[in-house]
XYZ file of C-alpha atoms in Angstrom:
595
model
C -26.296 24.536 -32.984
C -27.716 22.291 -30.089
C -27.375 18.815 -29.990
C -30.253 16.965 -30.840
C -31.757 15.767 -27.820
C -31.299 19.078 -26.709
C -32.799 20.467 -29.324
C -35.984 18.395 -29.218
C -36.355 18.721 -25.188
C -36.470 22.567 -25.427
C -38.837 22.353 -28.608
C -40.771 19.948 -27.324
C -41.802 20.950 -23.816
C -41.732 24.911 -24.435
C -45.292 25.334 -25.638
C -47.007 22.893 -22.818
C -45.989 24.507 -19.062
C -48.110 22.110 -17.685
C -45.747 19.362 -18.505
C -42.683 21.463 -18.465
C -42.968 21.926 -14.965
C -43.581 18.389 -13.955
C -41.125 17.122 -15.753
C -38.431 19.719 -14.262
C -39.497 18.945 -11.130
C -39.038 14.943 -11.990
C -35.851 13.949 -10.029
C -32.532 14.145 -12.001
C -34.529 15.047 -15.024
C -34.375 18.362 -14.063
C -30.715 19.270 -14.172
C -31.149 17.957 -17.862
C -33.443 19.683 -18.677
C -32.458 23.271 -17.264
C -29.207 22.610 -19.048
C -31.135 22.169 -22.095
C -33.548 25.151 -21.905
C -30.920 27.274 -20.712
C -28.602 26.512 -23.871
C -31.393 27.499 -26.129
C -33.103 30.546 -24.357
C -32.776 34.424 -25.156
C -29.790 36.261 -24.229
C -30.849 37.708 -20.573
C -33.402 35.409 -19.837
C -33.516 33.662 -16.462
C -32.939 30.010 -17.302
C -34.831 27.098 -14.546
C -32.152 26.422 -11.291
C -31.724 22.506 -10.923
C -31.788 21.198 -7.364
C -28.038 21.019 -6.723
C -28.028 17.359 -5.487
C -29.491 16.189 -8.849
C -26.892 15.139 -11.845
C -27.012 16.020 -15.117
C -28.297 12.578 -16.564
C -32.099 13.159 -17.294
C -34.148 10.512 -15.381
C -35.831 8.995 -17.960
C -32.894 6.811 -19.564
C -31.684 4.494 -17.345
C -28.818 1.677 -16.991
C -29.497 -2.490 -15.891
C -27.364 -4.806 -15.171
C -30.122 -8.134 -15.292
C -33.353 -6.668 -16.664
C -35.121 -3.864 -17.680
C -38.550 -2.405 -18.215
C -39.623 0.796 -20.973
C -42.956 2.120 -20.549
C -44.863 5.133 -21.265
C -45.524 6.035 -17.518
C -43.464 5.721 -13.740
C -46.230 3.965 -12.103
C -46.444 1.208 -15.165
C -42.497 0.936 -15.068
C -42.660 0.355 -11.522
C -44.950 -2.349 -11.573
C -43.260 -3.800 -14.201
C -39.953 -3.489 -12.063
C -41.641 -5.160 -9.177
C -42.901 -8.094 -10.767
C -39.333 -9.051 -12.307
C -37.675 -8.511 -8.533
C -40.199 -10.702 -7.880
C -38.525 -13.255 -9.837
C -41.123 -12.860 -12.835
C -40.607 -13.020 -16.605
C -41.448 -10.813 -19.263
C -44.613 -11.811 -19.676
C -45.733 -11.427 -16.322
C -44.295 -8.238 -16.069
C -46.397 -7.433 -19.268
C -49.367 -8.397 -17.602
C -48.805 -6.186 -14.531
C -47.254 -2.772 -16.736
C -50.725 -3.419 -19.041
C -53.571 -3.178 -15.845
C -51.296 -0.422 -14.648
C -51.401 1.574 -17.807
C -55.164 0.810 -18.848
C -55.629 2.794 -15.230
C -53.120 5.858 -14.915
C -52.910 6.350 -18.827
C -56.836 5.477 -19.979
C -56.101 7.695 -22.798
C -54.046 5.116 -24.641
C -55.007 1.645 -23.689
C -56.529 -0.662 -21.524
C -58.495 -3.428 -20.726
C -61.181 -2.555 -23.609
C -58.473 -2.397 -26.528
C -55.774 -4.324 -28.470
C -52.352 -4.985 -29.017
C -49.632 -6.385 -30.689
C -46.405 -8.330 -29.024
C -43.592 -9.759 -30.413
C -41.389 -11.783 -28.039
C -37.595 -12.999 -27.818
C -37.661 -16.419 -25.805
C -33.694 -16.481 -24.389
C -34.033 -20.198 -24.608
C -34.547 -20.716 -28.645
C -33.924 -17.490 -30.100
C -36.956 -17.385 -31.723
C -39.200 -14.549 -32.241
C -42.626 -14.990 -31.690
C -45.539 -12.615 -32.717
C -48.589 -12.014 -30.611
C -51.638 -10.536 -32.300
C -54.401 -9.415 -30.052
C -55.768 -6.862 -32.507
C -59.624 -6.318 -32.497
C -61.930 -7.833 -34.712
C -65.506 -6.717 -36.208
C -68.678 -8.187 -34.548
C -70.210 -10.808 -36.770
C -73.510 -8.660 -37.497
C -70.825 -6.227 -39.289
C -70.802 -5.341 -42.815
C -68.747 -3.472 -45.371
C -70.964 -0.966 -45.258
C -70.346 -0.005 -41.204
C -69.335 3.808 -41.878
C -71.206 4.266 -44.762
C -74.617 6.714 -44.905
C -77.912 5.554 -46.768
C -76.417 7.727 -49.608
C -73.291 5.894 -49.928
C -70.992 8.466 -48.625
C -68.774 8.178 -45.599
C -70.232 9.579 -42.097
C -68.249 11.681 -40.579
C -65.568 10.057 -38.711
C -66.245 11.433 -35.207
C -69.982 10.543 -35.279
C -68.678 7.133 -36.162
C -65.944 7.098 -33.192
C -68.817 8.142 -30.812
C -70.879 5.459 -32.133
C -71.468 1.755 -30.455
C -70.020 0.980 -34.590
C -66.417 1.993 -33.760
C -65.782 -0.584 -31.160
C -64.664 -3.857 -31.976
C -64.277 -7.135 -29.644
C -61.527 -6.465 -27.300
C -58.113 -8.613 -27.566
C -55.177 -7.097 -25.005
C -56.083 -8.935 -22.294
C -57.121 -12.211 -23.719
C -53.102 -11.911 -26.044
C -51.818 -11.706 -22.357
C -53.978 -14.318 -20.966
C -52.343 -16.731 -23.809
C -48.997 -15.067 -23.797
C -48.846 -15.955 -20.154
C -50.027 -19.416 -20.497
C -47.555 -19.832 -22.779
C -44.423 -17.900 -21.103
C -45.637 -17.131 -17.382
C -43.630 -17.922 -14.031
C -45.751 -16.223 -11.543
C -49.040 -16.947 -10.838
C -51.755 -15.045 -13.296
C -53.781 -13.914 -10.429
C -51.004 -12.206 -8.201
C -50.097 -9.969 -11.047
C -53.329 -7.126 -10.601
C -52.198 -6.189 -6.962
C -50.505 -3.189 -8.050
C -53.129 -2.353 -10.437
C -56.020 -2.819 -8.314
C -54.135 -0.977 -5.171
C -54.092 2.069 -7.443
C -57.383 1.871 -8.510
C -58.864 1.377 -5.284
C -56.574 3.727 -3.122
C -56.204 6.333 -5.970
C -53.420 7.883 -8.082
C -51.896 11.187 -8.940
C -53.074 12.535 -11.884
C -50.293 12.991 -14.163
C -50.115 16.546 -16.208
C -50.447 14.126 -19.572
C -53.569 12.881 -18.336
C -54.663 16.348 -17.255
C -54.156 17.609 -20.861
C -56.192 14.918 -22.139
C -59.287 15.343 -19.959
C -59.082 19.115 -20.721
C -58.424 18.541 -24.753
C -61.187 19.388 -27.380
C -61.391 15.711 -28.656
C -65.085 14.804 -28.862
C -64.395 11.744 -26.547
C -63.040 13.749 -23.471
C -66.654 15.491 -23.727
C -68.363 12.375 -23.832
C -70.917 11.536 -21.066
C -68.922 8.971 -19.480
C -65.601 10.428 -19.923
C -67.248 13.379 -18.479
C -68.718 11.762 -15.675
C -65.655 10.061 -14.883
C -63.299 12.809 -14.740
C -64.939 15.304 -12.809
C -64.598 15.630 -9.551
C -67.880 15.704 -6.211
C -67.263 19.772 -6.465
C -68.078 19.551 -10.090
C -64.849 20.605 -11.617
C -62.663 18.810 -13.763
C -59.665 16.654 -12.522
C -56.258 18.141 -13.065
C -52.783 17.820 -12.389
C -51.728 16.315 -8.938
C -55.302 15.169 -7.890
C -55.824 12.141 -6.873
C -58.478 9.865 -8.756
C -59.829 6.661 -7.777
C -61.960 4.046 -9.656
C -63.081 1.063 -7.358
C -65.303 -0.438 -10.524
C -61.871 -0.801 -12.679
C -60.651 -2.424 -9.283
C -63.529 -4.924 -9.348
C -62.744 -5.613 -13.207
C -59.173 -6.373 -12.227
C -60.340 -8.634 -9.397
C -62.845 -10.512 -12.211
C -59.663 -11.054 -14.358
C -57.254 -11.967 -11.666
C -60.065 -14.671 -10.843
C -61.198 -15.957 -14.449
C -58.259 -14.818 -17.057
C -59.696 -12.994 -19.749
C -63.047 -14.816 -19.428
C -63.692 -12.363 -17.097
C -63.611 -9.400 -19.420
C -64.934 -11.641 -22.586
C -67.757 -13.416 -20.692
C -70.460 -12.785 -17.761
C -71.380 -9.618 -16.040
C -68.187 -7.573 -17.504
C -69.531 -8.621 -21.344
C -73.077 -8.287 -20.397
C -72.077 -4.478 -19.511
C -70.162 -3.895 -22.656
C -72.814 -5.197 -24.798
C -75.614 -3.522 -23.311
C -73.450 -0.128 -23.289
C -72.433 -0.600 -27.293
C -75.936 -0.628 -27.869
C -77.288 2.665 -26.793
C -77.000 6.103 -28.042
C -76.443 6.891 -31.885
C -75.209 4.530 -34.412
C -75.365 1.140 -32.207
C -73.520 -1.850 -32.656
C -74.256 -5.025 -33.451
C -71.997 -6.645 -30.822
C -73.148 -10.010 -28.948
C -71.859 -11.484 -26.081
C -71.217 -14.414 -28.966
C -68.563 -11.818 -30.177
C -66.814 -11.802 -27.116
C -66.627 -15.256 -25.762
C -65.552 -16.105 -29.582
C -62.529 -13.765 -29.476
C -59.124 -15.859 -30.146
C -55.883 -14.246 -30.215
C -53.425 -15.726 -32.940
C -49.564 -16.935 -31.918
C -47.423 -16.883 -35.178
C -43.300 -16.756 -36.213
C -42.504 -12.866 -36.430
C -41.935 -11.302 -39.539
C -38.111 -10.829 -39.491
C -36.083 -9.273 -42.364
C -32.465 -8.145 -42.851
C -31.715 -4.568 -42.126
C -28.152 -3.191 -42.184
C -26.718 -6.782 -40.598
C -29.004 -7.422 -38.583
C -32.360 -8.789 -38.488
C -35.407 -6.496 -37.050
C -38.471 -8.781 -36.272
C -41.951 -7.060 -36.303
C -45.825 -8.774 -36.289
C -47.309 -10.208 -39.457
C -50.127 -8.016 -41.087
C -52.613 -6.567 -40.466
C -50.033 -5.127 -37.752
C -47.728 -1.860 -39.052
C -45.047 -4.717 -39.267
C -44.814 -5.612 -42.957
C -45.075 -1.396 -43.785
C -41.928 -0.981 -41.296
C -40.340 -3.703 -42.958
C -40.737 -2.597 -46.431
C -39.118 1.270 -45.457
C -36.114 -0.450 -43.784
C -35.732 -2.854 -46.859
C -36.265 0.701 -49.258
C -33.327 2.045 -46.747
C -30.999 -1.457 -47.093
C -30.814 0.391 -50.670
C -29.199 3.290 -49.231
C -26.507 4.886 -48.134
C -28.158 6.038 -45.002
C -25.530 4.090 -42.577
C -23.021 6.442 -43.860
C -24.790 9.522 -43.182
C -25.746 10.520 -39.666
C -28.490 13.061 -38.004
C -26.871 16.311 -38.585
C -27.069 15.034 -42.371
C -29.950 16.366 -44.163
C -29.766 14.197 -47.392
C -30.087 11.234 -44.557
C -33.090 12.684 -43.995
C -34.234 13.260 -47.091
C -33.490 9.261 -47.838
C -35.441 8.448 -44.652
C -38.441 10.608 -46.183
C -38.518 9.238 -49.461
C -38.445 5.630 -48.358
C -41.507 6.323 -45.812
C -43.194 7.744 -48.577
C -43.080 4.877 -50.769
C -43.560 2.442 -48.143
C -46.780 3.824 -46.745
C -48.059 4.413 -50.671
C -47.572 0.310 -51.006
C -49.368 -0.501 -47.454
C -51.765 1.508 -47.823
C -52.847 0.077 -51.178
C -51.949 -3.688 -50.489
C -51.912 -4.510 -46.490
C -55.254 -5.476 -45.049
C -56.292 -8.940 -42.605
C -54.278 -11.619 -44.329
C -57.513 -13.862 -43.268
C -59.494 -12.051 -45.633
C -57.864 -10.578 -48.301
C -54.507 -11.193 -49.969
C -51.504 -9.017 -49.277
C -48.380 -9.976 -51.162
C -46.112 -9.749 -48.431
C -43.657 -11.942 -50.489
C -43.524 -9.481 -53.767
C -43.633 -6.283 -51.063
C -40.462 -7.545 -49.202
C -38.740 -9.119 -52.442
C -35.248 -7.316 -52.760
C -35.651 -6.760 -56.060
C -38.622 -5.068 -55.416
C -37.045 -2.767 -53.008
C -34.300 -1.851 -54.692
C -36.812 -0.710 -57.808
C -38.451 0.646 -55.222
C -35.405 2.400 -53.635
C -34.319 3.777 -57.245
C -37.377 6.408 -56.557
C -35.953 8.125 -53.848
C -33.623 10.635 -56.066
C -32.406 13.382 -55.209
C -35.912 15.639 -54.967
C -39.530 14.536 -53.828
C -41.919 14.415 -56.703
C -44.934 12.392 -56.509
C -45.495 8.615 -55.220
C -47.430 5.934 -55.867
C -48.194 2.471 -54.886
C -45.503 0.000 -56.831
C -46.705 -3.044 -58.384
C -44.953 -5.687 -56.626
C -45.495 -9.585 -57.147
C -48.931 -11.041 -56.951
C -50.346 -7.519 -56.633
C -54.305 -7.778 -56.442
C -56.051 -5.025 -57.601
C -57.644 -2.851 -55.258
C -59.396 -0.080 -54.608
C -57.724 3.390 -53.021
C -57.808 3.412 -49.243
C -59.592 5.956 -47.123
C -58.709 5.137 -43.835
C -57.979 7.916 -41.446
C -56.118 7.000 -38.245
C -55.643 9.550 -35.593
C -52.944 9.326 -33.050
C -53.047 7.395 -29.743
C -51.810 4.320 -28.072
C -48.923 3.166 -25.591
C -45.669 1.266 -25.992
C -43.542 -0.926 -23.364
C -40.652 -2.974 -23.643
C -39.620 -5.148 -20.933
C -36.324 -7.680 -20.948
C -36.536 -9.960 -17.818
C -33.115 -11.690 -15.855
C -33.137 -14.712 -17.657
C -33.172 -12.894 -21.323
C -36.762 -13.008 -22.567
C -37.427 -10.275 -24.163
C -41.027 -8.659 -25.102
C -41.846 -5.778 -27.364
C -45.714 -4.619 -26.697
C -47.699 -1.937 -28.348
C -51.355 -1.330 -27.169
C -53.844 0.566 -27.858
C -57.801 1.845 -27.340
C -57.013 3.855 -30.411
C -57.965 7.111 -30.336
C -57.914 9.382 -27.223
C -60.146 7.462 -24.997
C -60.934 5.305 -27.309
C -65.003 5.816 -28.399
C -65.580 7.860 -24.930
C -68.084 4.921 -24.032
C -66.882 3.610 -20.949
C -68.149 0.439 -18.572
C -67.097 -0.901 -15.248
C -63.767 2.045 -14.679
C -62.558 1.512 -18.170
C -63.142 2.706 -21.739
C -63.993 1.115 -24.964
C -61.921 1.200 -27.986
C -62.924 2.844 -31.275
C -60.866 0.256 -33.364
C -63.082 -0.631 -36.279
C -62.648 2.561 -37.497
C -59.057 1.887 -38.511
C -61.123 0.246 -41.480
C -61.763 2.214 -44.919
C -64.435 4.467 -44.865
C -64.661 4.136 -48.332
C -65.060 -0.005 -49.324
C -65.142 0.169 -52.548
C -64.079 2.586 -55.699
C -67.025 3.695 -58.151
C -66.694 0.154 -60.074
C -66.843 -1.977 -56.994
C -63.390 -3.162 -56.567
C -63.088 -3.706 -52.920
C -59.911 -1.474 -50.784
C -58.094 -3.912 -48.635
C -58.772 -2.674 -45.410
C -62.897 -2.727 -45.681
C -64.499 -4.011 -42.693
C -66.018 -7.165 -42.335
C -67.383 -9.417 -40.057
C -64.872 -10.673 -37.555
C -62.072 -8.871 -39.774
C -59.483 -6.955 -38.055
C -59.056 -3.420 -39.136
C -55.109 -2.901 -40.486
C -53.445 -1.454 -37.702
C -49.611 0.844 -37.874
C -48.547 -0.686 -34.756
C -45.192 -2.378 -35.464
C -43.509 -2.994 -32.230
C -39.851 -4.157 -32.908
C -37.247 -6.893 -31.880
C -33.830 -6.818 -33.458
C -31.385 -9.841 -33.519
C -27.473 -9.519 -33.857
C -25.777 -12.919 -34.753
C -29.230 -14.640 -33.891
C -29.188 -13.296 -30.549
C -31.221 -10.502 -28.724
C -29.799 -6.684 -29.313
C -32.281 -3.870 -29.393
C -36.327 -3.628 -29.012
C -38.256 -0.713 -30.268
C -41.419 0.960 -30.457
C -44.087 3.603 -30.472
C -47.646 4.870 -30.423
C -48.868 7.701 -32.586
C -51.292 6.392 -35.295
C -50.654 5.877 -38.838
C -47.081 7.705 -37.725
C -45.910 5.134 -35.833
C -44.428 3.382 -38.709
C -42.580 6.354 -39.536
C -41.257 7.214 -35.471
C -40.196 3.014 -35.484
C -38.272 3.509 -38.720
C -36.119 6.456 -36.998
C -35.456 4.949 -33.830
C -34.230 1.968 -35.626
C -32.324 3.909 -38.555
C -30.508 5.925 -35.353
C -29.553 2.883 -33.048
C -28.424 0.253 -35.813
C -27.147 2.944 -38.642
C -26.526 5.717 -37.140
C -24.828 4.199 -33.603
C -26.744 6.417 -31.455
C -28.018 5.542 -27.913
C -31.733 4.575 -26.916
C -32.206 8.146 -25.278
C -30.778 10.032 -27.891
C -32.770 8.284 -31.035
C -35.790 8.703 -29.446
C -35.306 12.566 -28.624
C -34.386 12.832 -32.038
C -37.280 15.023 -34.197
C -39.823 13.488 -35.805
C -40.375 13.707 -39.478
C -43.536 12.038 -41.066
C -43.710 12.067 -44.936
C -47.005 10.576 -46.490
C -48.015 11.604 -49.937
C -47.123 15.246 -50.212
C -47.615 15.755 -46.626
C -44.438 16.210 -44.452
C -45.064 16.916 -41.059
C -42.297 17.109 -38.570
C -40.766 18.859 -35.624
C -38.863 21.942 -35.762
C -35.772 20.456 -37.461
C -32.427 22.711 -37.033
C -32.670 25.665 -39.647
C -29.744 24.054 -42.223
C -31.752 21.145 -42.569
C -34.723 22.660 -42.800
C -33.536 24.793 -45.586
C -31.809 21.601 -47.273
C -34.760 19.794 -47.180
C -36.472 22.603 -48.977
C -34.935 22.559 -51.718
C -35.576 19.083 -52.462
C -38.989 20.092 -52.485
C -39.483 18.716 -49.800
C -41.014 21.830 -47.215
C -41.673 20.504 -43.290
C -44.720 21.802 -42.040
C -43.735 22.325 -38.078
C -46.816 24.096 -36.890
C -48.061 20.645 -34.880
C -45.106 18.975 -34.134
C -45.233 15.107 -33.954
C -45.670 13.441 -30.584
C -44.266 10.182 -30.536
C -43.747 8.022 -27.161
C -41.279 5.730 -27.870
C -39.357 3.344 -25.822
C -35.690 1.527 -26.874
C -33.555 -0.584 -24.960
C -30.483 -2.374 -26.582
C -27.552 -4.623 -25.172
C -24.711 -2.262 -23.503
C -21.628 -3.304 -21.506
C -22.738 -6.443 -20.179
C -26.259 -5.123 -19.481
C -29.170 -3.040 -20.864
C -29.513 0.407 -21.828
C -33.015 2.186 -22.377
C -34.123 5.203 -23.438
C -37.722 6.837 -23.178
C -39.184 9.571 -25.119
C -39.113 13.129 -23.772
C -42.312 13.916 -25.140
C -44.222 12.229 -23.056
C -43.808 10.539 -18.583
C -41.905 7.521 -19.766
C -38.697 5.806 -17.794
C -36.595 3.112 -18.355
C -35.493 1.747 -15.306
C -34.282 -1.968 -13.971
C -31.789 -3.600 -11.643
């Protein structure tokens, strides 16, 4: 049987040439790779020749002696790279990485979404959590996705809709994050970003895929307009695309902080554009220039000896937390990837946690989630009594101070982008960000698009006798979100950061890059290479898994459906030999790289 990684680069890249071949043409990544493909491909076949100066190590791992930067894409880890050589921090690194990003990889975030941070500051070990997650315009209501009938529209008319977008927070979380945690100057940080906006960049084959996919928004007037080309075909791999009006943004936010996004001509634009076409929103350039992002302590818990530190809720944090606190229950330490009981355990406890988030995590400023009860270890360990040795059916638990509410009908499709970056004097930031769904609503103004966040919400408010579901919109709430970006401490001091995009399964990609590093010993590259396996309900959808577990797994009743695959993007750096060692997912153009 292959290795794992191996396993999972041959599985993962064979069905998507487009990508294969870039990445086998990526510097050392190639020798890897061929390797790989070669150890897994039919008897006679003609496996790919590696350039002979290349070494085995694939390129997207990397080795730093002072600090280090994980993001989803080469162009966002360079910039990253170049602002800590620069003598930045984190933060500013953050700052440059995120205009990068919002440009080369528009499919994921960017200037017109969210995020969440949490942040390691070298100087008083404390974990701080960053929440620039979007909230509903005030002329909202709990009724925002529901028809004259009652019944939920369907959720691509809403994502299309001026309804789906709520007020933006990435840039303004930076804008404070830097304020509080900056070096450099805020305005010299958009040079990269603005230099590849205005002189162009290479289309990546990621990107490529996207404008070509059948999601409604890469069909959308703007996203069409955007992406295709004076000859009137579509941009693909290898062109080069330019966008001097995301260039101007950048120059408005290098000049005024986020008040140049939240307020004047930039707002003016979004506003006017949110309120054209079908289903319009009620946005106001109130909504904007009100936005506020909030600075709290992290949610840290106990997991296996050390402590993993997430965002408070709405974020994905408290439902990571509660399937690591199921897992503290465990043997699961013990066990290790080639173990399909381990996986089994891993399952079981993402089943239960996402039945208890779904039911009970909403905004904390509007509703009451009983984080306490939830993370209680006598509550997990009831809860962790569940997992047996088959899968039969799960439901919510009734933890402490339980409300009662309604059944959730949220539906949250994969997107989003994760970075980690650990700058030379030990600050350490853990960033996940987001437009939500594949360019976002498809509405785009001045070279970048707008999110469809507000329909993270329930579609569904209320059940039949009006008790209200958790997540419900509301004005100025913020829809509950799965991103759970992760810091881990070791004896109070930094060790390992973690994190991914991928929707609702983000939680469950987090929870195995975590359960490999800290239980199962493995390094960044390998844990994230690992397959994916996402169990909700009585839905488990994972990679191809290697056929003894698959069978094993089976007969716990507990069948993978492989016919989609899961891909995650996540990034993982921990403490190695008197430096840092990262990892970046094969599935996607990520690199870790540092000096």
């Amino acid at each position: 049987m292959a290795p794992f990684p191996v396993f999972l680069y041959s599985q993962g890249f064979r069905g998507d040439p487009h990508l294969r071949a870039f990445l086998l043409s990526a510097g050392s990544l190639a020798s890897g790779l061929a390797l790989a493909l070669s150890s897994l491909a039919p008897a006679g076949a003609e496996a790919p020749v590696a350039p002979q100066s290349e070494t085995a190590k694939p390129v997207q791992s990397g080795f730093a002696r002072h600090a280090m930067v994980a993001a989803a894409n080469p162009l966002a880890t360079e910039a990253g790279v170049a602002v800590l050589k620069r003598g930045g921090t984190a933060i500013d690194a953050a700052v440059a990485i995120q205009t990068v990003l919002g440009l080369v990889e528009p499919q994921s975030s960017g200037l017109g979404g969210g995020s969440f941070m949490v942040y390691y500051d070298a100087r008083t070990h404390k974990v701080t959590a960053y929440d620039g997650r979007e909230f509903a315009p005030a002329g909202a209501t709990n009724r925002l996705f529901v028809d004259d009938q009652g019944k939920p529209i369907p959720f691509y008319d809403a994502v299309l809709g001026g309804i789906s977008t709520g007020v933006p927070g990435a840039i303004a979380m930076l804008d404070q994050a830097h304020r509080d945690h900056g070096k450099l100057s805020w305005a010299s940080l958009f040079d990269q970003g603005e230099k590849l906006a205005s002189d162009g960049f290479v289309v990546s084959p990621r990107l490529a895929k996207m404008i070509a996919s059948k999601a409604p928004q890469a069909k959308a007037p703007d996203a069409v307009r955007y992406f295709t080309k004076a000859d009137g075909q579509r941009y693909v791999a290898g062109d080069v695309l330019k966008n001097p009006a995301y260039a101007h943004t950048l120059g408005l936010i290098a000049k005024f902080g986020a008040s140049g996004l939240l307020t004047g001509p930039v707002a003016q634009d979004i506003v006017a554009r949110l309120h054209e076409g079908p289903r319009p929103s009620t946005m106001t350039l109130a909504d904007l220039a009100a936005y506020r992002p909030t600075v709290k302590p992290a949610l840290c818990e106990p997991f296996l000896g050390y402590v993993v530190c997430t965002p408070q809720a709405p974020s994905g944090g408290p439902g990571l937390q509660m399937a690591l606190g199921i897992l503290n229950h465990t043997d699961i330490a013990k066990r290790n990837a080639s173990d399909e009981k381990a996986w089994f355990e891993f399952a079981q406890a993402s089943r239960l946690a996402y039945a208890d988030r779904d039911r009970y995590v909403g905004d904390p400023a509007f509703v009451k989630v009983p984080l306490a009860g939830l993370l209680a270890p006598n509550y997990l360990a009831k809860r962790a009594a569940l997992v047996g040795e088959k899968a039969g059916p799960v439901t919510f638990g009734q933890p402490e101070g339980a409300p009662d509410y309604a059944t959730d009908k949220t539906l949250e499709p994969g997107g989003t982008s994760h970075f980690i970056v650990v700058d030379q004097y030990g600050n350490v930031l853990s960033m996940t960000t987001t437009v939500e769904s594949i360019f976002g609503s498809g509405r785009m103004v001045d070279g970048f698009f707008l999110n469809n966040q507000l329909t993270d919400s329930s579609f569904s408010p209320s059940d039949p006798d009006g008790v209200p579901a958790a997540n419900a919109p509301a004005p100025g709430k913020r829809p509950r979100s799965s991103m759970a970006p992760a810091i881990v401490l070791k004896n109070g001091r930094f060790y390992a950061a973690a994190g991914s995009p991928g929707g609702s399964a983000i939680q469950a990609y987090n929870l195995k890059a975590l359960v490999a590093i800290l239980g199962w010993k493995m390094s960044p590259q390998d844990a994230v290479a690992l397959p994916n396996l996402v169990a909700k309900g009585d839905k488990f959808n994972a990679d191809p898994f290697p056929a003894d577990i698959m069978k094993g797994l089976a007969d716990r009743d507990m069948p993978l459906d492989t016919a989609r695959g899961e891909e995650s993007g996540i990034q993982a750096i921990i403490v190695k030999n008197g430096g840092y060692l990262g990892g970046a997912d094969p599935r996607r153009e990520g690199r870790a790289r540092g000096f």
